[in-house]
Tab-separated table of C-alpha atoms in Angstrom:
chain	number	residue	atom	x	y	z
A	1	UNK	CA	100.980	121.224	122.011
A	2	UNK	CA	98.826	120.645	125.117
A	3	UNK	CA	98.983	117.363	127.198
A	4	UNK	CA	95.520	117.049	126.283
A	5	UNK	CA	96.133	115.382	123.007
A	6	UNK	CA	99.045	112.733	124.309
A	7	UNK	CA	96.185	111.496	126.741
A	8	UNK	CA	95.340	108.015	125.995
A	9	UNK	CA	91.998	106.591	126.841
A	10	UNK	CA	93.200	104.148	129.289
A	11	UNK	CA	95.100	107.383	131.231
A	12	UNK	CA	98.030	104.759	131.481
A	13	UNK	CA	100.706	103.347	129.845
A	14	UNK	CA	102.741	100.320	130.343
A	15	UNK	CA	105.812	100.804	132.110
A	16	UNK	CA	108.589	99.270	131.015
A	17	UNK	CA	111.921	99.353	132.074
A	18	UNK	CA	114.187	101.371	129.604
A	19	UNK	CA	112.011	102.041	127.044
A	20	UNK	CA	111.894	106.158	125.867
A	21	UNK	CA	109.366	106.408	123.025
A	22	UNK	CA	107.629	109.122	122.829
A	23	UNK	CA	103.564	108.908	122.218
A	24	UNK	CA	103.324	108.381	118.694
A	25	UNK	CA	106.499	106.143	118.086
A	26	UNK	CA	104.166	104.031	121.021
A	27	UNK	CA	101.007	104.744	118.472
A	28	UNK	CA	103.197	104.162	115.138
A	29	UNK	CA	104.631	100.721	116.773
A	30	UNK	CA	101.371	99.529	118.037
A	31	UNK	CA	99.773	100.522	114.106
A	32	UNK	CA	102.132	98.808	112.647
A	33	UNK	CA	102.419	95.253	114.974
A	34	UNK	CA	98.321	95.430	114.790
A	35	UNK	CA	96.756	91.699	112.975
A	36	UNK	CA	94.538	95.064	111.175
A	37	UNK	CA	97.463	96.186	109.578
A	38	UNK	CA	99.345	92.643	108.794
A	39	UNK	CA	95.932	91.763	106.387
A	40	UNK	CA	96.420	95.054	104.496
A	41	UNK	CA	98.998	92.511	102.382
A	42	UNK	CA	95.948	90.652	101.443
A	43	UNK	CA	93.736	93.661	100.326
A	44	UNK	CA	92.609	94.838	97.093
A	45	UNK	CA	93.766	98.357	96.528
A	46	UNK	CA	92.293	99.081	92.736
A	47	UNK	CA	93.284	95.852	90.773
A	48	UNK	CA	92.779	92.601	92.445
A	49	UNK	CA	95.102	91.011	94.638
A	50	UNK	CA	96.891	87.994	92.843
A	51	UNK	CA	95.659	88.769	89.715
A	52	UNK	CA	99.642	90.499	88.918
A	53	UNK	CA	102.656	90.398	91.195
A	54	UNK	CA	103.229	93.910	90.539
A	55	UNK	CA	99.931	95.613	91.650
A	56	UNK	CA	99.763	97.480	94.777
A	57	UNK	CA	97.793	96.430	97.683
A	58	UNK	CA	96.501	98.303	100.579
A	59	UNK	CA	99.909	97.719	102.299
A	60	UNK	CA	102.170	98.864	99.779
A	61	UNK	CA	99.999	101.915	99.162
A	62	UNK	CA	99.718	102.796	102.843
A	63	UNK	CA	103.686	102.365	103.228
A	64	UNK	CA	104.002	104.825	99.764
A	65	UNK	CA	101.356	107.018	101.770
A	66	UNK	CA	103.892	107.123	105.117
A	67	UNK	CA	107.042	107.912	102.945
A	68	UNK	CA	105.040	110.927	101.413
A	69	UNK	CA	103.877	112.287	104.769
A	70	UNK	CA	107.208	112.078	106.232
A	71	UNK	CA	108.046	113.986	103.045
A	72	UNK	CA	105.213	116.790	103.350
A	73	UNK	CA	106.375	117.621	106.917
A	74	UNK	CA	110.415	118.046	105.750
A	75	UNK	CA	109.000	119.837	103.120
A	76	UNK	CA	107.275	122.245	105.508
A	77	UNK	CA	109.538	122.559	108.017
A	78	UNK	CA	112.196	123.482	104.896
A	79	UNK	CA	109.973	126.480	103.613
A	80	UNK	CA	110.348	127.819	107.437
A	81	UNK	CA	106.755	128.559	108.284
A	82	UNK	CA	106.152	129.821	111.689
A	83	UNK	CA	102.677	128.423	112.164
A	84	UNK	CA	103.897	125.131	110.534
A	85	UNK	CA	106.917	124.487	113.071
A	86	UNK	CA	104.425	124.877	116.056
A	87	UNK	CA	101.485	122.512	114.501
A	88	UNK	CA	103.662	120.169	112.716
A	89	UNK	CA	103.013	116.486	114.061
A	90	UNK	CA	106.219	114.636	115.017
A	91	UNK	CA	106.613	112.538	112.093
A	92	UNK	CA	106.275	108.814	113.973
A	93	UNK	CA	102.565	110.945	114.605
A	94	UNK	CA	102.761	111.242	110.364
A	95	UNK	CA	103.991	107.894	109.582
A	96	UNK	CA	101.416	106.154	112.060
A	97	UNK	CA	98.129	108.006	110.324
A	98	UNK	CA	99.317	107.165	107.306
A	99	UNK	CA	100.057	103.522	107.835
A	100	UNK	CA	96.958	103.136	109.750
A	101	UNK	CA	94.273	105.074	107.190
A	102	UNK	CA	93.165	101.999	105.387
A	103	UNK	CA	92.965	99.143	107.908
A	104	UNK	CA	89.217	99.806	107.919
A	105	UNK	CA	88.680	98.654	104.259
A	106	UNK	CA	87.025	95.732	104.310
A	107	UNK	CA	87.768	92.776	101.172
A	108	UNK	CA	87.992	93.748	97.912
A	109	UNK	CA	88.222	97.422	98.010
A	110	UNK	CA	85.210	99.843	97.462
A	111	UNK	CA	82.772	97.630	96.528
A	112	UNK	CA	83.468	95.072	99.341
A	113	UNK	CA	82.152	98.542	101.055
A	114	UNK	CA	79.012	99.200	99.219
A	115	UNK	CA	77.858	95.563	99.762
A	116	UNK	CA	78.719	95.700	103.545
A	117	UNK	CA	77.119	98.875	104.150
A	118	UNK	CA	74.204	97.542	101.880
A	119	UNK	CA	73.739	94.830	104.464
A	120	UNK	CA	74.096	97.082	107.688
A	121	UNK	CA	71.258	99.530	106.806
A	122	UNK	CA	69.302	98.463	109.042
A	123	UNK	CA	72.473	98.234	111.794
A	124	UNK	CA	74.135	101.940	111.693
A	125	UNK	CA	75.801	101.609	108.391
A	126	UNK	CA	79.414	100.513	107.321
A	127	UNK	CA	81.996	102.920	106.181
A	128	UNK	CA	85.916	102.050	105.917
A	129	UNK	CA	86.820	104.988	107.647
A	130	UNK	CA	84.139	104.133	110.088
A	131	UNK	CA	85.861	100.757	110.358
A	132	UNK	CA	89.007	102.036	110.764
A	133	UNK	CA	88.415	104.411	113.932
A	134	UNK	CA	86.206	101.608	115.391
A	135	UNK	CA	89.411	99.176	114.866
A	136	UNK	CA	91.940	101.554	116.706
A	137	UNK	CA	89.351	102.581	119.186
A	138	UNK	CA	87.893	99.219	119.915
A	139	UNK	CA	88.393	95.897	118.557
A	140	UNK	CA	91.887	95.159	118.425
A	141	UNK	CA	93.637	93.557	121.323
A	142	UNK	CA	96.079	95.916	123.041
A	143	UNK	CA	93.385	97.149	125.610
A	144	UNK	CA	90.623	95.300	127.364
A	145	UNK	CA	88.588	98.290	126.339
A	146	UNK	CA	90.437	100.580	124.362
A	147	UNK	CA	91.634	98.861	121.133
A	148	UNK	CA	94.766	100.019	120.235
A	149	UNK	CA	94.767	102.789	123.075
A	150	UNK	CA	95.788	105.307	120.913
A	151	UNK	CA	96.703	109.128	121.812
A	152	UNK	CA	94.138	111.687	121.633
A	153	UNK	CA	95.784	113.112	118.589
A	154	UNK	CA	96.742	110.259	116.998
A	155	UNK	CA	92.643	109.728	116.522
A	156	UNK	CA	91.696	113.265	115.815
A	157	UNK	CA	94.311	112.786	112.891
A	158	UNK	CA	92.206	109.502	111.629
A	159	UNK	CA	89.060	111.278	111.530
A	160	UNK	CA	88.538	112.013	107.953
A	161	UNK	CA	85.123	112.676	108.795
A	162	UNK	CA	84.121	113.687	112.414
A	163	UNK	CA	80.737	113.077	112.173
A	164	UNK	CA	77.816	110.409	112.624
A	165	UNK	CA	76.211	108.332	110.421
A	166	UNK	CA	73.115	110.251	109.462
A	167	UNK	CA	69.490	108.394	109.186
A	168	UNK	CA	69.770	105.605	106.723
A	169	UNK	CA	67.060	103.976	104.933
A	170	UNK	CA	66.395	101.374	104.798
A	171	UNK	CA	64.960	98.871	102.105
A	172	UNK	CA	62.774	96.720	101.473
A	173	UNK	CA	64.392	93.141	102.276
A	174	UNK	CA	65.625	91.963	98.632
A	175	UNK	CA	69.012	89.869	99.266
A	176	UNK	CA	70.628	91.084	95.815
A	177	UNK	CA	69.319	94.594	94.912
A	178	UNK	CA	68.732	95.256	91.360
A	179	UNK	CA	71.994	97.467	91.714
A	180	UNK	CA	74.116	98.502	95.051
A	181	UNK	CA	74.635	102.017	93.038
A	182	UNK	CA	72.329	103.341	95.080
A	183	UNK	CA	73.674	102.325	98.651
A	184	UNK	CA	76.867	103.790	98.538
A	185	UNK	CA	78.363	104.146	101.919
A	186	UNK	CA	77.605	107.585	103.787
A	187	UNK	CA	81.241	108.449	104.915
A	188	UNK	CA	80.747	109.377	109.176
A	189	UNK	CA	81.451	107.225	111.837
A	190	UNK	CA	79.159	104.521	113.823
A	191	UNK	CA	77.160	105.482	116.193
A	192	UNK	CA	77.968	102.086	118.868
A	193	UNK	CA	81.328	104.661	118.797
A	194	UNK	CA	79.968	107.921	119.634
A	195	UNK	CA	81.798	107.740	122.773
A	196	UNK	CA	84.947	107.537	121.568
A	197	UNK	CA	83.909	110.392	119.407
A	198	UNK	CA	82.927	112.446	122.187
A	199	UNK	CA	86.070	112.213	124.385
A	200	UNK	CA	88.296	112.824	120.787
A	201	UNK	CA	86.636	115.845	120.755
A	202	UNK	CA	86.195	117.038	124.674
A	203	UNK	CA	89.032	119.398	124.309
A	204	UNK	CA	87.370	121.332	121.658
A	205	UNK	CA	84.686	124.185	123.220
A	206	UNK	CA	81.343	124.165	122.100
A	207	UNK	CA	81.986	126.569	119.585
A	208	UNK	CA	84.916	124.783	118.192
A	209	UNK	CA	83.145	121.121	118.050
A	210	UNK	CA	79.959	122.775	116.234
A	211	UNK	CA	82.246	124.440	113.490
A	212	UNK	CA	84.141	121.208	113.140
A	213	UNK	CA	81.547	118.947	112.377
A	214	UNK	CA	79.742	120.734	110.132
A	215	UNK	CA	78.253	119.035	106.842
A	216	UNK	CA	76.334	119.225	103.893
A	217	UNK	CA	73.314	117.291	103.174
A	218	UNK	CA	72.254	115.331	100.158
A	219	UNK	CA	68.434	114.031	99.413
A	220	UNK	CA	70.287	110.435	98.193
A	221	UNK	CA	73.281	108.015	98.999
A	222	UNK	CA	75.632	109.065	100.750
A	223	UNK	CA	73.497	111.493	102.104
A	224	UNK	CA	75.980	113.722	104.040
A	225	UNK	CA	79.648	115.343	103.245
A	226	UNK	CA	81.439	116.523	106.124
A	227	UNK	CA	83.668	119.775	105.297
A	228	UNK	CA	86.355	119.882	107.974
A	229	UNK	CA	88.791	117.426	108.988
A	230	UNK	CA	92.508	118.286	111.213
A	231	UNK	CA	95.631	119.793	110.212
A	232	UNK	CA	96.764	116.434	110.427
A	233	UNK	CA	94.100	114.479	108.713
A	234	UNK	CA	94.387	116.522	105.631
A	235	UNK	CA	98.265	115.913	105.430
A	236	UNK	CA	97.539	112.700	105.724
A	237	UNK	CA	94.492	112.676	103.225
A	238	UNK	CA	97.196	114.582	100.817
A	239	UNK	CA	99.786	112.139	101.257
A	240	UNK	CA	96.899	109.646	100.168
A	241	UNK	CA	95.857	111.607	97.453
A	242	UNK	CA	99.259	111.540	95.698
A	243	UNK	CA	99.948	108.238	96.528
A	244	UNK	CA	96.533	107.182	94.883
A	245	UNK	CA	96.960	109.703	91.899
A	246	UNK	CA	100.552	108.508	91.051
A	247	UNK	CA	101.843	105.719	92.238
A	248	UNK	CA	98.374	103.786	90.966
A	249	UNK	CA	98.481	105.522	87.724
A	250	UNK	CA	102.510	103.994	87.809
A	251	UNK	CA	100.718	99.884	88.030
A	252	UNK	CA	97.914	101.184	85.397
A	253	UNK	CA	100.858	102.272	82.925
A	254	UNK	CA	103.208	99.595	83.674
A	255	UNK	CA	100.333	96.656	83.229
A	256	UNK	CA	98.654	98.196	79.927
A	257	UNK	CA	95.443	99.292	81.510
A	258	UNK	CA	96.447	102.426	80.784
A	259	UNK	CA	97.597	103.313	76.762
A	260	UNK	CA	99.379	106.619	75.901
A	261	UNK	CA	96.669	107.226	73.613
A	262	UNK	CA	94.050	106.812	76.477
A	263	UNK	CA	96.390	109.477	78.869
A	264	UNK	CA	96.537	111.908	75.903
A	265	UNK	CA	92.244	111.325	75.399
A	266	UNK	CA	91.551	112.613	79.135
A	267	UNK	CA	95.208	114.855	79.813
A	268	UNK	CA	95.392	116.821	76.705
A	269	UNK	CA	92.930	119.225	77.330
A	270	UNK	CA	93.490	119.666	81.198
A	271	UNK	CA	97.175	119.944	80.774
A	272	UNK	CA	96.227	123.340	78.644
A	273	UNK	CA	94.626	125.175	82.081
A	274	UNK	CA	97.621	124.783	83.868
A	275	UNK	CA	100.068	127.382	84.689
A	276	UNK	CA	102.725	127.389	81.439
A	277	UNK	CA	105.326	126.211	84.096
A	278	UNK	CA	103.618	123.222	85.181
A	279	UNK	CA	102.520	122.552	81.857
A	280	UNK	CA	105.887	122.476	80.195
A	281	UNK	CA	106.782	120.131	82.869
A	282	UNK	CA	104.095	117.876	82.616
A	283	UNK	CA	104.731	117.434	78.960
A	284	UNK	CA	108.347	117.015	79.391
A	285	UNK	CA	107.282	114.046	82.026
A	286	UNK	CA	104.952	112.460	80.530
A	287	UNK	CA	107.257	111.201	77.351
A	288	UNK	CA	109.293	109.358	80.181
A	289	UNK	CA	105.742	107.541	81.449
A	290	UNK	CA	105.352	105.873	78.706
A	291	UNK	CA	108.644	105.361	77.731
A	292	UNK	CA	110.199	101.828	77.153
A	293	UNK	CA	112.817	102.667	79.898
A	294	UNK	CA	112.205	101.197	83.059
A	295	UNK	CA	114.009	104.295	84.813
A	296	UNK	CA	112.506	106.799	82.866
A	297	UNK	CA	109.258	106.043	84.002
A	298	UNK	CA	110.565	105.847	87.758
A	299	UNK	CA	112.132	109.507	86.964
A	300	UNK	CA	108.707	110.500	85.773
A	301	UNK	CA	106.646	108.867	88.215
A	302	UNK	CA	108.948	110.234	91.030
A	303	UNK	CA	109.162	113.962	89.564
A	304	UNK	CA	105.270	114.077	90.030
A	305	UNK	CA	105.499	113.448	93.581
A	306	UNK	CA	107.489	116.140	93.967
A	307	UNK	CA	105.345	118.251	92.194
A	308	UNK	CA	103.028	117.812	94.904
A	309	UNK	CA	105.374	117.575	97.760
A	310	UNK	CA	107.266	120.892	96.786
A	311	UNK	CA	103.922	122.549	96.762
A	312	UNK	CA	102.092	121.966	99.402
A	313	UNK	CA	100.952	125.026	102.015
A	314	UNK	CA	99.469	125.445	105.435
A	315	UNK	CA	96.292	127.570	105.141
A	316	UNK	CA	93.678	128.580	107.619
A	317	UNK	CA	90.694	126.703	106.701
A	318	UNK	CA	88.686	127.674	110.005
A	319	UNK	CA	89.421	131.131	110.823
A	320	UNK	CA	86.646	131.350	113.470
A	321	UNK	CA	88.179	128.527	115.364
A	322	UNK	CA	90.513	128.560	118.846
A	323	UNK	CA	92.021	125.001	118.539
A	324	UNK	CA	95.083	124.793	116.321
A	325	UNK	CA	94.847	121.293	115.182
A	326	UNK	CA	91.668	122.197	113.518
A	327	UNK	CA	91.671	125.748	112.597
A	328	UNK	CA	94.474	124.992	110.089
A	329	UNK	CA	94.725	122.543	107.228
A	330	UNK	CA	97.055	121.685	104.330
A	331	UNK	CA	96.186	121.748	100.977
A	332	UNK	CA	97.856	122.646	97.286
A	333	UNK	CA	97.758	125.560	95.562
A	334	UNK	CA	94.964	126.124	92.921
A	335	UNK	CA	97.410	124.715	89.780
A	336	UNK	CA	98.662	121.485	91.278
A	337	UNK	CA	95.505	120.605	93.040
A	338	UNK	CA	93.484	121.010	89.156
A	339	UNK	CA	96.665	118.316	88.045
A	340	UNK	CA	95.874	116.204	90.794
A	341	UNK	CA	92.208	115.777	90.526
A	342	UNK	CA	93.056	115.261	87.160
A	343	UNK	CA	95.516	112.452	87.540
A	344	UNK	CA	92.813	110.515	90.079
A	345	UNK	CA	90.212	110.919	87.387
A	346	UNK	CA	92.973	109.387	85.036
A	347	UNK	CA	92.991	106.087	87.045
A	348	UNK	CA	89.294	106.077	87.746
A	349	UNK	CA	88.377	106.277	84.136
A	350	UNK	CA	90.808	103.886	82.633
A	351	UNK	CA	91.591	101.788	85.549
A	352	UNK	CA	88.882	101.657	88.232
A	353	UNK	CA	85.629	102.059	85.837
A	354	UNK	CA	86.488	99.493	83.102
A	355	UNK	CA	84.464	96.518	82.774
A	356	UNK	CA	87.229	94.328	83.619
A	357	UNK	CA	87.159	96.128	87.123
A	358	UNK	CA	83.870	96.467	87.533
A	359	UNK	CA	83.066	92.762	86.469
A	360	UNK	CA	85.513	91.910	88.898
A	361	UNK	CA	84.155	94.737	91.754
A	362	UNK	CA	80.622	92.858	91.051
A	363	UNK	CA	81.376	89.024	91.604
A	364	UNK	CA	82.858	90.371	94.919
A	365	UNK	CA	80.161	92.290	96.204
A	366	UNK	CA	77.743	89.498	95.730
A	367	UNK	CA	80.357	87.081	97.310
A	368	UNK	CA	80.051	89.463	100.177
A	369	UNK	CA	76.635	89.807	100.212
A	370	UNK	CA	76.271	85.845	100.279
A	371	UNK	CA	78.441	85.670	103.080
A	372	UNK	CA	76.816	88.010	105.190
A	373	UNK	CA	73.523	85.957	104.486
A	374	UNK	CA	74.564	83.345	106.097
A	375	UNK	CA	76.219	83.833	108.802
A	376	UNK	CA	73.039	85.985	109.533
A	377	UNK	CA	71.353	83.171	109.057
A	378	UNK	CA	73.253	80.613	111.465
A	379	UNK	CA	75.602	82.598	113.459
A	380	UNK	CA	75.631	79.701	116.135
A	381	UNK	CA	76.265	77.008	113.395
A	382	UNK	CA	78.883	78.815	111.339
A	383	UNK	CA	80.634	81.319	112.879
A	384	UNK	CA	84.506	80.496	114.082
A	385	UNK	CA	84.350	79.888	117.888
A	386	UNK	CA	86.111	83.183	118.607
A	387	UNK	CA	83.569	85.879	116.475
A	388	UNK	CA	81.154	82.898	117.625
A	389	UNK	CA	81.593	84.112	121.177
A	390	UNK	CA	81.915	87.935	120.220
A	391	UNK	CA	78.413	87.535	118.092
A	392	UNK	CA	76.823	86.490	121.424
A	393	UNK	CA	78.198	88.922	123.665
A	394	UNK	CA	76.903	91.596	121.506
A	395	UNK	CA	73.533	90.232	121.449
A	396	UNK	CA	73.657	90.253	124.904
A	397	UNK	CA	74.635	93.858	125.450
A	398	UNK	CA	73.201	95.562	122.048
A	399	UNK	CA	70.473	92.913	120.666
A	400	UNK	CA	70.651	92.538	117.124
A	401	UNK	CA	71.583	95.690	115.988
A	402	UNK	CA	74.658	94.698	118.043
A	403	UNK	CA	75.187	91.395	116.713
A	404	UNK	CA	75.105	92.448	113.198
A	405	UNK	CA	78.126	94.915	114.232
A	406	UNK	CA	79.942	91.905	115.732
A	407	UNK	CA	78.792	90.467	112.459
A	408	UNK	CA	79.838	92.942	110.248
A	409	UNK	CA	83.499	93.103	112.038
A	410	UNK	CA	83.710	89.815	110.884
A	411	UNK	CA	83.418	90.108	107.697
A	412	UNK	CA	85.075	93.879	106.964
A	413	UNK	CA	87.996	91.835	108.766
A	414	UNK	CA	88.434	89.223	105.983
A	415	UNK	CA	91.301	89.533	103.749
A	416	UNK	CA	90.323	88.875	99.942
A	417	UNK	CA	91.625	85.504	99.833
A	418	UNK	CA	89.895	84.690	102.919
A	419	UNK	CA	86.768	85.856	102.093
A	420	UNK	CA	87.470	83.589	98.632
A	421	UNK	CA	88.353	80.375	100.485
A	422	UNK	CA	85.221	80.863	102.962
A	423	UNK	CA	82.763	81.917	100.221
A	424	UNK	CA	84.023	78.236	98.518
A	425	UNK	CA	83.828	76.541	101.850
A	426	UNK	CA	80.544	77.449	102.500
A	427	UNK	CA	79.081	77.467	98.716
A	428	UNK	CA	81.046	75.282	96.664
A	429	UNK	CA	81.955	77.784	93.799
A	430	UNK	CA	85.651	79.489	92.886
């Protein structure tokens, strides 16, 4: 791989007597030391945090989401694949994507998201993964200027979508819209970070860069789908995936959320278009989900993974492209990608789309919005001195399109009990 994509933004790095790390055990350690990454312990991934000691949060899911990368790349570099053994990222490069994928999320998951981005309209938007690149990229303190200071590659690999925020509209000014439904988060990147978009991307020709960021439009929210991300984006967006569709499907079994009779409702049928293989399999696995056993369901849960590990493939998703690192992707074969979608739809029916959740998902978002409101309102009066100072620098240099960013970071950078204890300092209610 070209020196290109070890270049960091700062064209330095620190010398230090003794020390041999390579670029992205440098990237993975400065992920994983980040104050970003430490709040992950305090972040809702589906169920709330501290509502049961056994749900995930964002940092035990990203952790689950680093062992499976690490296990995608053995897995590849086991089958013996050519083209694999020359793109394959050094797995500190694996582990650090994955680990750092989610510190963009602001509190209380999804709809923490939809209520930001509500807010930001007017201001360029709000998008976790948007949030995330502007973290590594910018706000955190490892580089004057530079964030994080990560390698080239390390944030071509974040880049789930490598695009910009299309035009948003923006509404009328109603502080709590009838419903947020219809504000759901366009997923691209901020423009105030087009620049460190551009120099991701300078190595790419014209060509290259045009085929790469190519996306589909939609007449409503979220108004754009990119369709390309990098070979190692989608291994880490895989390693996600399963993650997501199994090891949250383990806490929704475990906790009750999700019956056998409710699995059997939405598994039955879909279990029938698989290959007879896979479909024996599945059947034989999921008796040991729901079985009494502690261990059986660990065998279960476990054997899934490696239904997806065991099966994953390089494939040349841009044949028309020069660069490597974008010309090929990873993905699943037809059978296992059908059981995957259908596990994620699983969890999202019987875990993420209950009332429960979504009672929940709404208190939050208007906590959120509330918040936002007022430190809109009195920045100078309310703010902490430190995003006190930020807020005015950004006026200075971006007006108040810029503030509300410097606003905004605030916020997204809240862990959920945070945001809880400030919403009660500043409004009186639990």
């Amino acid at each position: 791989m070209t020196d290109c994509w070890q270049q960091r933004r700062s064209n330095d790095a620190p010398s230090r007597p003794g020390d041999s790390r390579n670029p992205w055990q440098r990237d993975r350690a400065r992920i994983l030391h980040s104050a970003a990454f430490r709040r992950l312990q305090s972040k809702t991934q589906i169920m709330n945090v501290g509502e049961n000691d056994f749900y995930r949060t964002r940092l035990t899911h990203s952790l689950e989401a680093a062992q499976i990368g690490a296990s995608l790349i053995n897995q590849l570099q086991q089958q013996g694949c050519e083209k694999a053994k020359q793109l394959l990222p050094d797995g500190n490069l694996m582990e650090a994507l994955c680990l750092a994928h989610d510190i963009g999320h602001p509190p209380f998951g999804h709809g923490g998201e939809t209520a930001l981005n509500y807010k930001m309209l007017a201001s360029g938007g709000f998008e976790g993964n948007g949030q995330t690149f502007r973290i590594v990229g910018k706000l955190e303190s490892y580089h004057a200027e530079h964030g994080m200071d990560l390698t080239r590659r390390t944030l071509l690999g974040l880049l789930k979508y490598p695009v910009l925020m299309p035009q948003l509209t923006v509404p009328k000014q109603v502080e709590r819209p009838p419903s947020l439904a219809p504000w759901k988060p366009a997923k691209a990147l901020y423009h105030a970070d087009a620049d460190i978009l551009d120099w991701v991307l300078a190595p790419l020709s014209e060509s290259d860069r045009a085929y790469f960021q190519a996306v589909e439009t939609f007449p409503t929210s979220p108004f754009q789908r990119s369709l390309h991300k990098s070979f190692d984006a989608s291994m880490m967006e895989l390693a996600d995936d399963i993650a997501y569709g199994v090891h949250d499907l383990e806490d929704a079994v475990v906790t009750g959320t999700l019956t056998k009779a409710d699995w059997h409702a939405s598994m039955d049928e879909q279990l029938e278009q698989l290959s007879p293989s896979l479909k024996q399999l599945m059947k034989k696995l999921q008796l040991l989900l729901f079985s009494s056993e502690h261990h059986e369901r660990k065998n279960a849960i476990g054997a899934m993974v490696n239904i997806f590990v065991t099966a994953v493939q390089v494939v040349e998703s841009l044949p028309s492209v020069e660069e490597p690192l974008i010309r090929y992707n990873v993905e699943l074969p037809s059978d296992e990608a059908k059981l995957l979608s259908a596990l994620k739809s699983v969890v999202f029916k019987h875990v993420i789309n209950t009332p429960e959740i979504q009672q929940l998902r709404y208190r939050s978002q208007n906590m959120l919005l509330n918040l936002f409101s007022a430190f809109h309102a009195e920045p100078a009066r309310l703010l902490p001195s430190n995003s006190r100072q930020r807020w005015e620098k950004a006026f200075e240099e971006g007006g108040q399109e810029g503030a509300d960013r410097a606003l905004c970071d605030y916020i997204a950078g809240m862990t959920d009990d945070y945001a809880g204890h400030m919403y009660q300092r500043l409004f009186g209610i639990g």
